[in-house]
Amino acid sequence: MTTLAAGAASVGNPALNIAIFVAFVVITMTIVIRASRTTKKASDFYTGGAQFSGPQNGFAIAGDYLSAASFLGIAGAIAVYGYDGFLYSVGFLVAWLVALLLVAELLRNTGRFTMADVLSFRLRERSVRMAAALSTLVVSLFYLLAQMAGAGGLVALLLNINGKVGQGIVVAVVGVLMIVYVLVGGMKGTTYVQMVKAVLLILGAGIMFVLVLFAVKGNFSQLLADAQAMVNGSANEAVAGRDILAPGAKYGISSMSRLDFISLGLALVLGTAGLPHVLMRFYTVPTSKEARRSVTWAIGLIGAFYLFTLVLGYGAARMVGPDKILAAPGKENSAAPLLAFELGGTIFLAVISAVAFATILAVVAGLAITASASFAHDIYASVIKRGKASEEQQVRVSRITVVVIGLVSIVLGILAMGQNIAFLVALAFAVAASANLPTLLYSLFWKKFNTTGALWSIYGGLISCLVLIVFSPAVSGKPSSMFPSADFDFFPLANPGIVSIPLAFLLGVVGTYVGRAKQESAAKQAEMEVRSLTGVGVEKAVAH
């Protein structure tokens, strides 16, 4: 058994880690191949034929939503920053209430394949579809890039691959597997993979949760006290001075720091209800009732997982210690694997490592099929072919798009290795909250909303978000920035949500009144209202 030392390049047995990951790939690939036998129409490829039940889709949503950042990043943030790290869990979970109350049922009733189906239903189709598709592609690409770059970073700890060439190969392998999953199985295969991954991830986290509590004889207060004692004994003065049981370890007392946290919280809570790959999952169920059930199941599963992360984070602080975590190649992301090694040794670490890679694999597959469906269905079929593309042509273009997106994400993921990828995830949520959610809510709930308002809201939210991120400390001006040697950060906040989200809502209103002379179809608006509330005629949701 390979032993663990502080600052070591790897933990456990890399060969065993790879073997278990390969076993997972073989099993899931078998499932995907079996699912491909019933993937014949565009609806099968995009939404799995809307044949999944609410509980099944709930597990798939949980598998889609609980990324490597949730498992590795949040546990590490709690281990190092304590209370402030757990706020990420709270934000991610609360976000689902927005999706459940405002989006899930109405979206399922109004659309068919993509978010653009809803936005373009009663507006001028081609221009709105193009805007919505571009927003979807931007969100998906940056989310995808973050996952791919994260895969390259994790191998340093889990597989003892330290060179950039080796990490680049791992990124390429993840990308190729993603392409194969989507090409072969479509949404059905991807959904089954996400369901399996959700079960493994929640089960693995649950076992670690029980083992940590067993180590302190079920005394959670003792766990917190021991974790704080480990922090107090840190050789790092900055860490030793932290109170991880109270706010302020990461987001300090300064007004700018608090404002940055509020901005991030807005992006997380509102962005989830606008994430295209999450919204697309509502179309994989046959009825709006099942859409509600799927979100309810997802909230339960995700909520349980995030409660696990609280114990895992403080457990890592107690049993591993912040010094050893920060000395590992993955820094905070290493907390969960290091804790697994302490709890169960090499074999348990190998299982958790495989689950971490499975997490990345399932999420990137979901992102890829969302991006490809948006391009093929919204841009190719509706804009380029003006609604005259056959289902076979759409599926063929979608498959080609998957390959292109996969290759682009591999290249960008390799280039982003070693860089700060946190801003990529923040950008995905911020864009979703800025460009997608305001337009979606206005389309569903505001009768006067028109095409001009939609275009102003989407493009205004998208452009403002991108510009503010580029000129923020997340990209330049700090040692942790993507380009630490450069300094062009005139915007003081790392996340632009507090500016770009209200701006997008405001632009939607202003644009609507500017374009009020061009009246939209009152009949279409009435039809959309009835359909969104009742689900009557849902299969005709994209018929124009």
Tab-separated table of N, CA and C in Angstrom, residues 38 172 211 304 309 329 431-432 492:
chain	number	residue	atom	x	y	z
A	38	THR	N	-32.818	2.146	-28.752
A	38	THR	CA	-34.137	2.783	-28.838
A	38	THR	C	-34.043	4.267	-29.185
A	172	ALA	N	-7.909	14.713	-22.634
A	172	ALA	CA	-8.320	14.194	-23.938
A	172	ALA	C	-9.161	12.930	-23.800
A	211	LEU	N	-18.782	7.334	8.494
A	211	LEU	CA	-17.472	6.999	9.074
A	211	LEU	C	-16.902	8.162	9.887
A	304	ALA	N	-29.564	16.276	0.742
A	304	ALA	CA	-28.861	15.281	1.557
A	304	ALA	C	-27.363	15.333	1.285
A	309	THR	N	-21.703	17.192	2.936
A	309	THR	CA	-20.466	17.966	2.734
A	309	THR	C	-20.075	18.742	3.990
A	329	PRO	N	-1.206	18.666	-4.342
A	329	PRO	CA	-1.258	19.317	-5.660
A	329	PRO	C	-2.603	19.975	-5.964
A	431	VAL	N	-23.727	34.176	-16.286
A	431	VAL	CA	-24.345	34.340	-17.603
A	431	VAL	C	-25.760	33.770	-17.594
A	432	ALA	N	-25.922	32.595	-16.990
A	432	ALA	CA	-27.253	31.985	-16.930
A	432	ALA	C	-28.226	32.883	-16.174
A	492	PRO	N	-14.052	45.803	-9.339
A	492	PRO	CA	-13.467	45.275	-8.100
A	492	PRO	C	-13.990	43.914	-7.650
